[in-house]
Amino acid sequence: MTEAPTKKALICGITGQDGSYLTELLISKGYEVHGVIRRTSTFNTDRLDHIYSDPHEKRVPLQLHFGDLANAARLRHLMELIQPDEIYNLGAQSHVRVSFDQAEYTADIVATGALRLLEAFRDYARESGKQPRYYQAGSSEMFGASAPPQNEATPFYPRSPYAVSKVAAHWYGVNQREAYGLFISNGILFNHESPRRGETFVTRKITRALGRIKLGLQEKLYLGNLDARRDWGHAADYVRAMWMMLQHSEAGDFVVATGGNYSVREFLELAASYAGVDWEKCVEKDARYFRPTEVDSLQGDSSKARRVLGWEPEISFDELVRSMVDHDMELAQQELTLVRAGHKVAPRGGAHG
Ligand code: NAP
Ligand code: G4F
């Protein structure tokens, strides 16, 4: 019996939260995974370190290649070199608040970067004679000011440079699909979190701070708008939806969401009650965390993904919050051990977190 050839996936944005969960999923399904990483002066592969091993020592089906969404020639070269069956574009300057300060840069990476990768994909599909498939990481931020519940028919009304750029990336994908008959699917994913979430997004900022406050490593947590409402799911469930989109017989656009809708205050209350912290005594508002234009409420209607792909989220909001609090309590405990041994630990929270 001949074995089916191993599928190859190329992930741009592999070092991010979703990149790490997607890598685990694809490896568990027998894929050879290739990831694009940026050259940085410090290591940026923390989220992959438990999967990756030195190729000189052990064969793990994961290879990392330097590249950048700003560098079209390199993206083309990587596609020719790797000959992937599936391409996932998760790369982005993904912080909404930061996009107001770095609007042009955000547009270059999130919108034009997506176009660069798509153009490389188009040439690769034509020249290789293969029928590769492409996933674009779209966002519920694209709905912005459109009232919930939001689905594939809801008009986009972006409220930040990040969201405007994601709308452009979405339409570049739709246009190439229609113009050249390529398999390009856009996921429109609502907020998804995990213990691997970046520490300047509000959920992780909260759970990280609660752990440190509980153990006396930090006194205050400074936040912005507590009234904003989001539909929060778990990243592990959402990367499964990405993969399912590329296994489907037809390309399309899919909303991925739980259908829940909680305020930042409600997330904070629940997380603080698990952590055993009186949040009203330690949370303060800081104007720098408010956005010039806010997205007030997101709540996704993912009936299409459930019906067409058979996708369902498996991890509840309560389980998500609990897993993040537990993880960050453990991290705070490790920090406390270091502090007691005389080490200095860095304060958490970036300038725009
Ligand atoms: P993330 O943790 O911020 O990861 C972003 C990834 O993009 C990182 O690997 C980052 O590399 C990489 N990247 C940044 N600039 C790049 C560049 N110039 N060239 C190549 N790669 C670059 O984001 P995430 O939460 O995993 O989200 C994955 C994707 O889904 C993003 O496109 C995001 O906008 C989108 N999205 C996320 C959510 C959500 O709730 N998480 C919802 C909807 C859509 P470094 O590690 O080197 O910075
Ligand atoms: O956690 P956030 O920064 O996520 P946001 O803006 O919803 O964007 C995330 O989800 C999008 C999907 O809808 C992704 F496309 C995007 O890449 C990113 O992953 O903020 C959530 C809410 C906002 O309304 C914000 O104003 O929390 C509010 N908030 C209140 N205080 C805060 C803070 N947000 C942050 N980051 N930090 C604060 O101190």
Tab-separated table of C-alpha atoms and ligand atoms in Angstrom:
chain	number	residue	atom	x	y	z
A	1	MET	CA	0.000	0.000	0.000
A	2	THR	CA	1.394	3.445	-0.870
A	3	GLU	CA	1.157	6.116	1.800
A	4	ALA	CA	-0.438	9.497	1.016
A	5	PRO	CA	2.297	12.121	0.617
A	6	THR	CA	2.830	14.329	3.658
A	7	LYS	CA	1.013	17.638	3.303
A	8	LYS	CA	3.091	20.772	3.682
A	9	ALA	CA	1.817	23.937	5.321
A	10	LEU	CA	3.423	27.376	5.312
A	11	ILE	CA	2.428	29.637	8.211
A	12	CYS	CA	3.192	33.338	8.203
A	13	GLY	CA	2.810	34.588	11.792
A	14	ILE	CA	3.838	31.244	13.286
A	15	THR	CA	5.359	32.815	16.432
A	16	GLY	CA	2.038	34.374	17.498
A	17	GLN	CA	-0.704	32.924	19.702
A	18	ASP	CA	-2.632	31.346	16.819
A	19	GLY	CA	0.510	30.257	14.976
A	20	SER	CA	1.571	28.082	17.900
A	21	TYR	CA	-1.832	26.369	18.274
A	22	LEU	CA	-2.124	25.881	14.515
A	23	THR	CA	1.356	24.335	14.383
A	24	GLU	CA	0.386	21.842	17.084
A	25	LEU	CA	-2.836	20.976	15.266
A	26	LEU	CA	-1.150	20.477	11.876
A	27	ILE	CA	1.681	18.385	13.303
A	28	SER	CA	-0.892	16.200	15.092
A	29	LYS	CA	-2.491	15.661	11.671
A	30	GLY	CA	0.783	14.569	10.082
A	31	TYR	CA	1.712	17.809	8.258
A	32	GLU	CA	5.197	19.088	7.650
A	33	VAL	CA	5.009	22.645	8.942
A	34	HIS	CA	7.099	25.571	7.720
A	35	GLY	CA	6.957	28.897	9.499
A	36	VAL	CA	8.079	32.406	8.573
A	37	ILE	CA	9.808	34.193	11.429
A	38	ARG	CA	11.154	37.720	11.654
A	39	ARG	CA	14.761	38.376	12.492
A	40	THR	CA	14.765	39.999	15.937
A	41	SER	CA	17.576	40.848	18.328
A	42	THR	CA	16.034	38.649	21.030
A	43	PHE	CA	14.456	35.219	20.579
A	44	ASN	CA	10.807	35.395	19.483
A	45	THR	CA	9.962	31.690	19.417
A	46	ASP	CA	8.788	31.252	23.039
A	47	ARG	CA	5.403	29.926	21.961
A	48	LEU	CA	7.033	27.289	19.742
A	49	ASP	CA	9.887	26.204	21.968
A	50	HIS	CA	7.968	23.214	23.367
A	51	ILE	CA	7.451	21.905	19.794
A	52	TYR	CA	10.659	22.898	18.063
A	53	SER	CA	13.965	21.163	18.571
A	54	ASP	CA	17.400	21.720	17.121
A	55	PRO	CA	17.276	20.049	13.683
A	56	HIS	CA	20.831	18.803	14.285
A	57	GLU	CA	19.557	16.720	17.204
A	58	LYS	CA	16.074	15.501	16.420
A	59	ARG	CA	13.760	15.435	13.406
A	60	VAL	CA	10.590	17.403	14.209
A	61	PRO	CA	8.299	18.217	11.254
A	62	LEU	CA	8.701	21.944	11.844
A	63	GLN	CA	11.092	24.222	9.994
A	64	LEU	CA	11.507	27.942	10.528
A	65	HIS	CA	12.598	30.377	7.817
A	66	PHE	CA	13.446	34.052	8.091
A	67	GLY	CA	11.052	36.295	6.196
A	68	ASP	CA	8.731	39.256	6.561
A	69	LEU	CA	5.442	40.435	5.092
A	70	ALA	CA	7.342	43.575	4.083
A	71	ASN	CA	9.614	41.531	1.804
A	72	ALA	CA	7.812	40.299	-1.329
A	73	ALA	CA	10.821	38.652	-2.965
A	74	ARG	CA	11.459	36.512	0.078
A	75	LEU	CA	7.803	35.428	0.290
A	76	ARG	CA	7.960	34.286	-3.345
A	77	HIS	CA	11.205	32.507	-2.762
A	78	LEU	CA	9.807	30.651	0.260
A	79	MET	CA	6.791	29.442	-1.689
A	80	GLU	CA	8.983	28.138	-4.502
A	81	LEU	CA	11.346	26.495	-2.034
A	82	ILE	CA	8.753	24.846	0.212
A	83	GLN	CA	6.007	24.057	-2.355
A	84	PRO	CA	3.258	24.160	0.289
A	85	ASP	CA	-0.198	22.638	-0.103
A	86	GLU	CA	-1.712	25.090	2.363
A	87	ILE	CA	-0.704	28.651	3.222
A	88	TYR	CA	-1.964	30.403	6.358
A	89	ASN	CA	-1.510	34.169	6.598
A	90	LEU	CA	-1.660	34.952	10.324
A	91	GLY	CA	1.055	37.622	10.224
A	92	ALA	CA	0.027	41.073	11.433
A	93	GLN	CA	0.672	44.075	13.624
A	94	SER	CA	-2.405	42.853	15.460
A	95	HIS	CA	-2.869	45.411	18.254
A	96	VAL	CA	-5.787	47.775	17.608
A	97	ARG	CA	-4.630	50.549	19.976
A	98	VAL	CA	-1.100	50.484	18.550
A	99	SER	CA	-2.502	50.817	15.029
A	100	PHE	CA	-3.644	54.374	15.808
A	101	ASP	CA	-0.024	55.321	16.549
A	102	GLN	CA	1.499	53.272	13.724
A	103	ALA	CA	-1.195	53.516	11.072
A	104	GLU	CA	1.077	53.531	8.027
A	105	TYR	CA	3.167	50.625	9.292
A	106	THR	CA	0.008	48.665	10.153
A	107	ALA	CA	-1.337	49.238	6.625
A	108	ASP	CA	1.960	48.118	5.121
A	109	ILE	CA	2.015	44.810	7.006
A	110	VAL	CA	-1.677	44.000	7.439
A	111	ALA	CA	-3.061	45.209	4.082
A	112	THR	CA	-0.151	45.456	1.614
A	113	GLY	CA	1.649	42.553	3.322
A	114	ALA	CA	-1.404	40.350	2.721
A	115	LEU	CA	-1.380	41.462	-0.914
A	116	ARG	CA	2.325	40.608	-1.239
A	117	LEU	CA	1.690	37.108	0.053
A	118	LEU	CA	-1.359	36.685	-2.184
A	119	GLU	CA	0.585	37.789	-5.263
A	120	ALA	CA	3.314	35.290	-4.425
A	121	PHE	CA	0.598	32.659	-3.959
A	122	ARG	CA	-0.974	33.466	-7.334
A	123	ASP	CA	2.330	33.045	-9.192
A	124	TYR	CA	3.212	29.934	-7.225
A	125	ALA	CA	-0.194	28.340	-7.967
A	126	ARG	CA	0.233	29.051	-11.700
A	127	GLU	CA	3.867	28.009	-12.013
A	128	SER	CA	3.712	24.889	-9.835
A	129	GLY	CA	0.590	23.518	-11.539
A	130	LYS	CA	-0.628	22.571	-8.052
A	131	GLN	CA	-3.896	23.627	-6.472
A	132	PRO	CA	-2.704	25.087	-3.184
A	133	ARG	CA	-5.108	26.587	-0.659
A	134	TYR	CA	-4.817	29.869	1.188
A	135	TYR	CA	-6.214	31.125	4.500
A	136	GLN	CA	-6.424	34.825	5.358
A	137	ALA	CA	-6.822	35.801	9.027
A	138	GLY	CA	-9.663	38.305	8.961
A	139	SER	CA	-11.141	39.892	12.060
A	140	SER	CA	-14.446	40.800	13.677
A	141	GLU	CA	-12.894	44.272	14.046
A	142	MET	CA	-13.891	44.691	10.384
A	143	PHE	CA	-17.538	44.921	11.533
A	144	GLY	CA	-16.594	47.709	13.932
A	145	ALA	CA	-19.628	49.927	14.409
A	146	SER	CA	-22.129	47.567	12.737
A	147	ALA	CA	-24.597	46.392	15.393
A	148	PRO	CA	-24.444	42.791	16.706
A	149	PRO	CA	-25.068	39.989	15.993
A	150	GLN	CA	-22.610	40.105	13.068
A	151	ASN	CA	-22.437	37.480	10.300
A	152	GLU	CA	-21.042	37.199	6.752
A	153	ALA	CA	-23.805	39.513	5.441
A	154	THR	CA	-23.145	42.301	7.964
A	155	PRO	CA	-21.563	45.410	6.378
A	156	PHE	CA	-18.001	46.212	7.372
A	157	TYR	CA	-17.606	49.501	9.311
A	158	PRO	CA	-13.989	49.511	10.513
A	159	ARG	CA	-13.064	51.787	13.435
A	160	SER	CA	-9.254	51.672	13.495
A	161	PRO	CA	-6.322	51.672	11.059
A	162	TYR	CA	-5.911	47.967	11.916
A	163	ALA	CA	-9.510	47.193	10.998
A	164	VAL	CA	-9.362	49.236	7.771
A	165	SER	CA	-6.261	47.259	6.777
A	166	LYS	CA	-7.954	43.938	7.558
A	167	VAL	CA	-10.902	44.973	5.363
A	168	ALA	CA	-8.469	45.646	2.494
A	169	ALA	CA	-6.786	42.274	3.029
A	170	HIS	CA	-10.186	40.574	3.031
A	171	TRP	CA	-11.183	42.134	-0.288
A	172	TYR	CA	-7.792	41.415	-1.883
A	173	GLY	CA	-8.493	37.769	-1.088
A	174	VAL	CA	-12.045	37.840	-2.454
A	175	ASN	CA	-10.842	39.576	-5.615
A	176	GLN	CA	-8.068	37.056	-6.309
A	177	ARG	CA	-10.480	34.198	-5.681
A	178	GLU	CA	-12.943	35.627	-8.214
A	179	ALA	CA	-10.390	36.895	-10.732
A	180	TYR	CA	-8.146	33.837	-10.920
A	181	GLY	CA	-10.293	31.000	-9.529
A	182	LEU	CA	-7.872	30.414	-6.645
A	183	PHE	CA	-8.777	28.628	-3.399
A	184	ILE	CA	-8.647	31.513	-0.938
A	185	SER	CA	-10.746	31.486	2.228
A	186	ASN	CA	-11.195	34.393	4.610
A	187	GLY	CA	-11.849	33.604	8.246
A	188	ILE	CA	-13.653	36.405	10.089
A	189	LEU	CA	-12.621	35.455	13.574
A	190	PHE	CA	-13.992	37.028	16.727
A	191	ASN	CA	-11.684	37.555	19.716
A	192	HIS	CA	-9.940	34.395	20.833
A	193	GLU	CA	-7.675	34.125	23.805
A	194	SER	CA	-5.616	31.575	25.733
A	195	PRO	CA	-2.762	31.395	28.210
A	196	ARG	CA	-0.538	32.171	25.180
A	197	ARG	CA	-2.325	35.448	24.390
A	198	GLY	CA	-0.048	38.489	24.074
A	199	GLU	CA	0.189	40.304	27.403
A	200	THR	CA	-1.050	43.660	26.079
A	201	PHE	CA	-4.480	42.358	25.005
A	202	VAL	CA	-7.040	43.044	27.695
A	203	THR	CA	-7.845	39.473	28.813
A	204	ARG	CA	-4.241	38.456	29.324
A	205	LYS	CA	-3.342	41.834	30.785
A	206	ILE	CA	-6.044	41.197	33.389
A	207	THR	CA	-5.123	37.596	34.248
A	208	ARG	CA	-1.402	38.368	34.322
A	209	ALA	CA	-1.969	41.310	36.677
A	210	LEU	CA	-4.345	39.377	38.957
A	211	GLY	CA	-1.726	36.683	39.525
A	212	ARG	CA	0.933	39.277	40.347
A	213	ILE	CA	-1.393	41.309	42.596
A	214	LYS	CA	-2.451	38.177	44.481
A	215	LEU	CA	1.200	37.381	45.276
A	216	GLY	CA	2.175	40.964	46.112
A	217	LEU	CA	4.330	41.533	42.995
A	218	GLN	CA	2.178	44.406	41.706
A	219	GLU	CA	-0.300	46.810	43.335
A	220	LYS	CA	-2.441	48.280	40.570
A	221	LEU	CA	-3.913	47.315	37.213
A	222	TYR	CA	-4.548	50.228	34.851
A	223	LEU	CA	-7.246	49.703	32.232
A	224	GLY	CA	-9.269	51.658	29.672
A	225	ASN	CA	-12.898	51.138	28.631
A	226	LEU	CA	-14.527	48.476	30.816
A	227	ASP	CA	-17.866	48.734	28.994
A	228	ALA	CA	-16.710	47.352	25.619
A	229	ARG	CA	-18.277	43.962	24.882
A	230	ARG	CA	-16.632	41.075	23.085
A	231	ASP	CA	-17.397	37.519	21.960
A	232	TRP	CA	-14.430	35.687	23.498
A	233	GLY	CA	-13.504	32.119	22.499
A	234	HIS	CA	-10.424	29.908	22.907
A	235	ALA	CA	-7.648	30.037	20.269
A	236	ALA	CA	-7.356	26.216	20.126
A	237	ASP	CA	-10.963	26.006	18.914
A	238	TYR	CA	-10.434	28.797	16.382
A	239	VAL	CA	-7.349	27.360	14.652
A	240	ARG	CA	-9.377	24.183	14.087
A	241	ALA	CA	-11.867	26.324	12.147
A	242	MET	CA	-9.020	27.716	9.983
A	243	TRP	CA	-7.917	24.214	9.070
A	244	MET	CA	-11.513	23.095	8.389
A	245	MET	CA	-11.946	25.998	5.958
A	246	LEU	CA	-9.041	24.713	3.870
A	247	GLN	CA	-10.355	21.115	3.881
A	248	HIS	CA	-13.769	22.146	2.562
A	249	SER	CA	-14.646	21.525	-1.095
A	250	GLU	CA	-15.150	25.242	-1.834
A	251	ALA	CA	-13.404	28.393	-0.729
A	252	GLY	CA	-15.451	31.052	1.031
A	253	ASP	CA	-15.738	33.541	3.880
A	254	PHE	CA	-16.650	32.281	7.342
A	255	VAL	CA	-17.475	33.963	10.645
A	256	VAL	CA	-15.996	32.056	13.590
A	257	ALA	CA	-17.455	32.967	16.986
A	258	THR	CA	-19.043	31.495	20.113
A	259	GLY	CA	-22.148	33.732	20.094
A	260	GLY	CA	-21.383	34.935	23.638
A	261	ASN	CA	-21.094	38.613	24.567
A	262	TYR	CA	-19.384	39.832	27.753
A	263	SER	CA	-18.070	43.209	28.830
A	264	VAL	CA	-14.461	43.771	29.823
A	265	ARG	CA	-15.846	44.410	33.338
A	266	GLU	CA	-17.561	40.992	33.344
A	267	PHE	CA	-14.331	39.286	32.248
A	268	LEU	CA	-12.512	41.121	35.020
A	269	GLU	CA	-15.124	40.193	37.666
A	270	LEU	CA	-15.040	36.512	36.760
A	271	ALA	CA	-11.240	36.318	36.555
A	272	ALA	CA	-10.856	38.208	39.848
A	273	SER	CA	-13.316	35.929	41.614
A	274	TYR	CA	-11.320	32.833	40.467
A	275	ALA	CA	-8.103	34.500	41.527
A	276	GLY	CA	-9.524	35.594	44.877
A	277	VAL	CA	-8.671	39.270	44.309
A	278	ASP	CA	-10.939	42.252	45.136
A	279	TRP	CA	-10.567	43.985	41.766
A	280	GLU	CA	-12.336	47.178	42.839
A	281	LYS	CA	-9.465	47.894	45.206
A	282	CYS	CA	-6.725	47.551	42.603
A	283	VAL	CA	-8.124	48.535	39.172
A	284	GLU	CA	-7.736	52.135	38.011
A	285	LYS	CA	-8.592	53.818	34.744
A	286	ASP	CA	-5.897	55.264	32.515
A	287	ALA	CA	-6.848	57.440	29.540
A	288	ARG	CA	-4.004	56.085	27.419
A	289	TYR	CA	-5.803	52.742	27.064
A	290	PHE	CA	-8.945	54.265	25.540
A	291	ARG	CA	-9.136	54.312	21.746
A	292	PRO	CA	-9.956	57.369	19.614
A	293	THR	CA	-12.772	55.302	18.081
A	294	GLU	CA	-13.998	52.222	19.940
A	295	VAL	CA	-15.767	49.048	18.841
A	296	ASP	CA	-18.557	48.856	21.417
A	297	SER	CA	-19.985	45.392	20.968
A	298	LEU	CA	-19.085	42.260	19.019
A	299	GLN	CA	-21.188	39.109	19.023
A	300	GLY	CA	-20.776	36.670	16.162
A	301	ASP	CA	-23.349	34.571	14.399
A	302	SER	CA	-21.293	31.601	13.170
A	303	SER	CA	-24.219	29.542	11.815
A	304	LYS	CA	-22.528	29.253	8.399
A	305	ALA	CA	-19.305	27.738	9.781
A	306	ARG	CA	-21.334	25.375	11.971
A	307	ARG	CA	-23.595	24.289	9.109
A	308	VAL	CA	-21.099	24.150	6.222
A	309	LEU	CA	-17.893	23.113	8.019
A	310	GLY	CA	-19.388	21.285	11.008
A	311	TRP	CA	-17.303	23.484	13.330
A	312	GLU	CA	-18.275	23.947	16.993
A	313	PRO	CA	-16.338	25.582	19.824
A	314	GLU	CA	-15.483	23.087	22.573
A	315	ILE	CA	-14.076	25.329	25.306
A	316	SER	CA	-16.537	27.481	27.289
A	317	PHE	CA	-16.000	31.068	28.410
A	318	ASP	CA	-15.695	29.920	32.036
A	319	GLU	CA	-13.061	27.304	31.115
A	320	LEU	CA	-11.153	29.895	29.079
A	321	VAL	CA	-11.036	32.384	31.955
A	322	ARG	CA	-10.106	29.716	34.476
A	323	SER	CA	-7.268	28.329	32.297
A	324	MET	CA	-5.798	31.812	31.875
A	325	VAL	CA	-6.022	32.618	35.588
A	326	ASP	CA	-4.479	29.254	36.563
A	327	HIS	CA	-1.638	29.692	34.090
A	328	ASP	CA	-0.853	33.236	35.206
A	329	MET	CA	-1.039	32.316	38.897
A	330	GLU	CA	1.680	29.748	38.155
A	331	LEU	CA	3.776	32.345	36.299
A	332	ALA	CA	3.454	34.776	39.206
A	333	GLN	CA	4.547	32.025	41.585
A	334	GLN	CA	7.691	31.489	39.473
A	335	GLU	CA	8.381	35.229	39.517
A	336	LEU	CA	7.981	35.300	43.283
A	337	THR	CA	10.551	32.540	43.615
A	338	LEU	CA	12.981	34.592	41.515
A	339	VAL	CA	12.313	37.733	43.558
A	340	ARG	CA	12.919	35.851	46.799
A	341	ALA	CA	16.217	34.626	45.361
A	342	GLY	CA	17.247	38.260	44.836
A	343	HIS	CA	16.436	38.653	41.127
A	344	LYS	CA	14.782	41.736	39.704
A	345	VAL	CA	11.683	41.040	37.579
A	346	ALA	CA	10.446	43.414	34.888
A	347	PRO	CA	7.170	45.289	35.433
A	348	ARG	CA	4.402	44.074	33.090
A	349	GLY	CA	2.236	46.106	30.684
A	350	GLY	CA	3.499	47.913	27.589
A	351	ALA	CA	3.033	51.588	26.802
A	352	HIS	CA	-0.117	50.854	24.830
A	353	GLY	CA	-1.325	47.676	26.476
B	1	NAP	P1	-0.247	37.760	17.414
B	1	NAP	O1	-0.085	36.886	18.611
B	1	NAP	O2	-0.075	39.210	17.542
B	1	NAP	O3	0.746	37.187	16.284
B	1	NAP	C1	1.003	37.922	15.133
B	1	NAP	C2	2.062	37.201	14.324
B	1	NAP	O4	2.373	38.001	13.173
B	1	NAP	C3	3.384	36.989	15.077
B	1	NAP	O5	3.937	35.758	14.692
B	1	NAP	C4	4.228	38.134	14.552
B	1	NAP	O6	5.627	37.903	14.638
B	1	NAP	C5	3.794	38.133	13.103
B	1	NAP	N1	4.165	39.347	12.399
B	1	NAP	C6	4.064	40.622	12.819
B	1	NAP	N2	4.575	41.466	11.889
B	1	NAP	C7	5.003	40.693	10.875
B	1	NAP	C8	5.659	40.966	9.666
B	1	NAP	N3	6.001	42.214	9.293
B	1	NAP	N4	5.960	39.945	8.850
B	1	NAP	C9	5.663	38.669	9.203
B	1	NAP	N5	5.064	38.332	10.365
B	1	NAP	C10	4.734	39.337	11.189
B	1	NAP	O7	-1.694	37.524	16.757
B	1	NAP	P2	-2.714	36.294	16.944
B	1	NAP	O8	-3.629	36.607	18.069
B	1	NAP	O9	-1.974	35.018	16.890
B	1	NAP	O10	-3.589	36.469	15.622
B	1	NAP	C11	-3.216	35.841	14.397
B	1	NAP	C12	-3.840	36.599	13.234
B	1	NAP	O11	-5.256	36.611	13.383
B	1	NAP	C13	-3.428	38.059	13.122
B	1	NAP	O12	-3.414	38.382	11.751
B	1	NAP	C14	-4.555	38.800	13.817
B	1	NAP	O13	-4.633	40.122	13.297
B	1	NAP	C15	-5.745	37.952	13.419
B	1	NAP	N6	-6.866	37.911	14.361
B	1	NAP	C16	-6.668	37.645	15.676
B	1	NAP	C17	-7.760	37.541	16.523
B	1	NAP	C18	-7.593	37.233	17.989
B	1	NAP	O14	-8.547	37.474	18.747
B	1	NAP	N7	-6.465	36.682	18.418
B	1	NAP	C19	-9.058	37.708	16.014
B	1	NAP	C20	-9.210	37.976	14.654
B	1	NAP	C21	-8.114	38.054	13.824
B	1	NAP	P3	6.487	38.361	15.940
B	1	NAP	O15	6.293	37.269	16.954
B	1	NAP	O16	7.868	38.440	15.413
B	1	NAP	O17	5.924	39.675	16.398
B	2	G4F	O1	-7.973	42.887	24.029
B	2	G4F	P1	-8.094	44.006	23.077
B	2	G4F	O2	-6.895	44.862	22.858
B	2	G4F	O3	-8.638	43.373	21.723
B	2	G4F	P2	-9.393	44.000	20.456
B	2	G4F	O4	-9.159	45.439	20.331
B	2	G4F	O5	-10.820	43.546	20.532
B	2	G4F	O6	-8.634	43.280	19.251
B	2	G4F	C1	-8.333	41.890	19.295
B	2	G4F	O7	-9.393	41.161	18.734
B	2	G4F	C2	-9.623	41.424	17.334
B	2	G4F	C3	-10.825	40.560	16.920
B	2	G4F	O8	-12.009	41.265	17.159
B	2	G4F	C4	-8.369	41.072	16.569
B	2	G4F	F1	-8.583	41.250	15.234
B	2	G4F	C5	-7.221	41.927	17.041
B	2	G4F	O9	-6.035	41.541	16.360
B	2	G4F	C6	-7.016	41.676	18.534
B	2	G4F	O10	-6.601	40.338	18.701
B	2	G4F	O11	-9.285	44.979	23.543
B	2	G4F	C7	-10.580	44.483	23.824
B	2	G4F	C8	-11.409	45.590	24.457
B	2	G4F	C9	-11.359	46.896	23.661
B	2	G4F	O12	-12.645	47.430	23.571
B	2	G4F	C10	-10.482	47.820	24.517
B	2	G4F	O13	-10.827	49.204	24.418
B	2	G4F	O14	-10.858	45.886	25.745
B	2	G4F	C11	-10.811	47.279	25.906
B	2	G4F	N1	-9.794	47.603	26.912
B	2	G4F	C12	-10.030	48.208	28.102
B	2	G4F	N2	-8.891	48.396	28.763
B	2	G4F	C13	-8.467	47.390	26.801
B	2	G4F	C14	-7.891	47.895	27.982
B	2	G4F	N3	-7.718	46.822	25.834
B	2	G4F	C15	-6.391	46.718	26.033
B	2	G4F	N4	-5.629	46.113	25.096
B	2	G4F	N5	-5.788	47.214	27.169
B	2	G4F	C16	-6.493	47.824	28.158
B	2	G4F	O15	-5.939	48.258	29.182
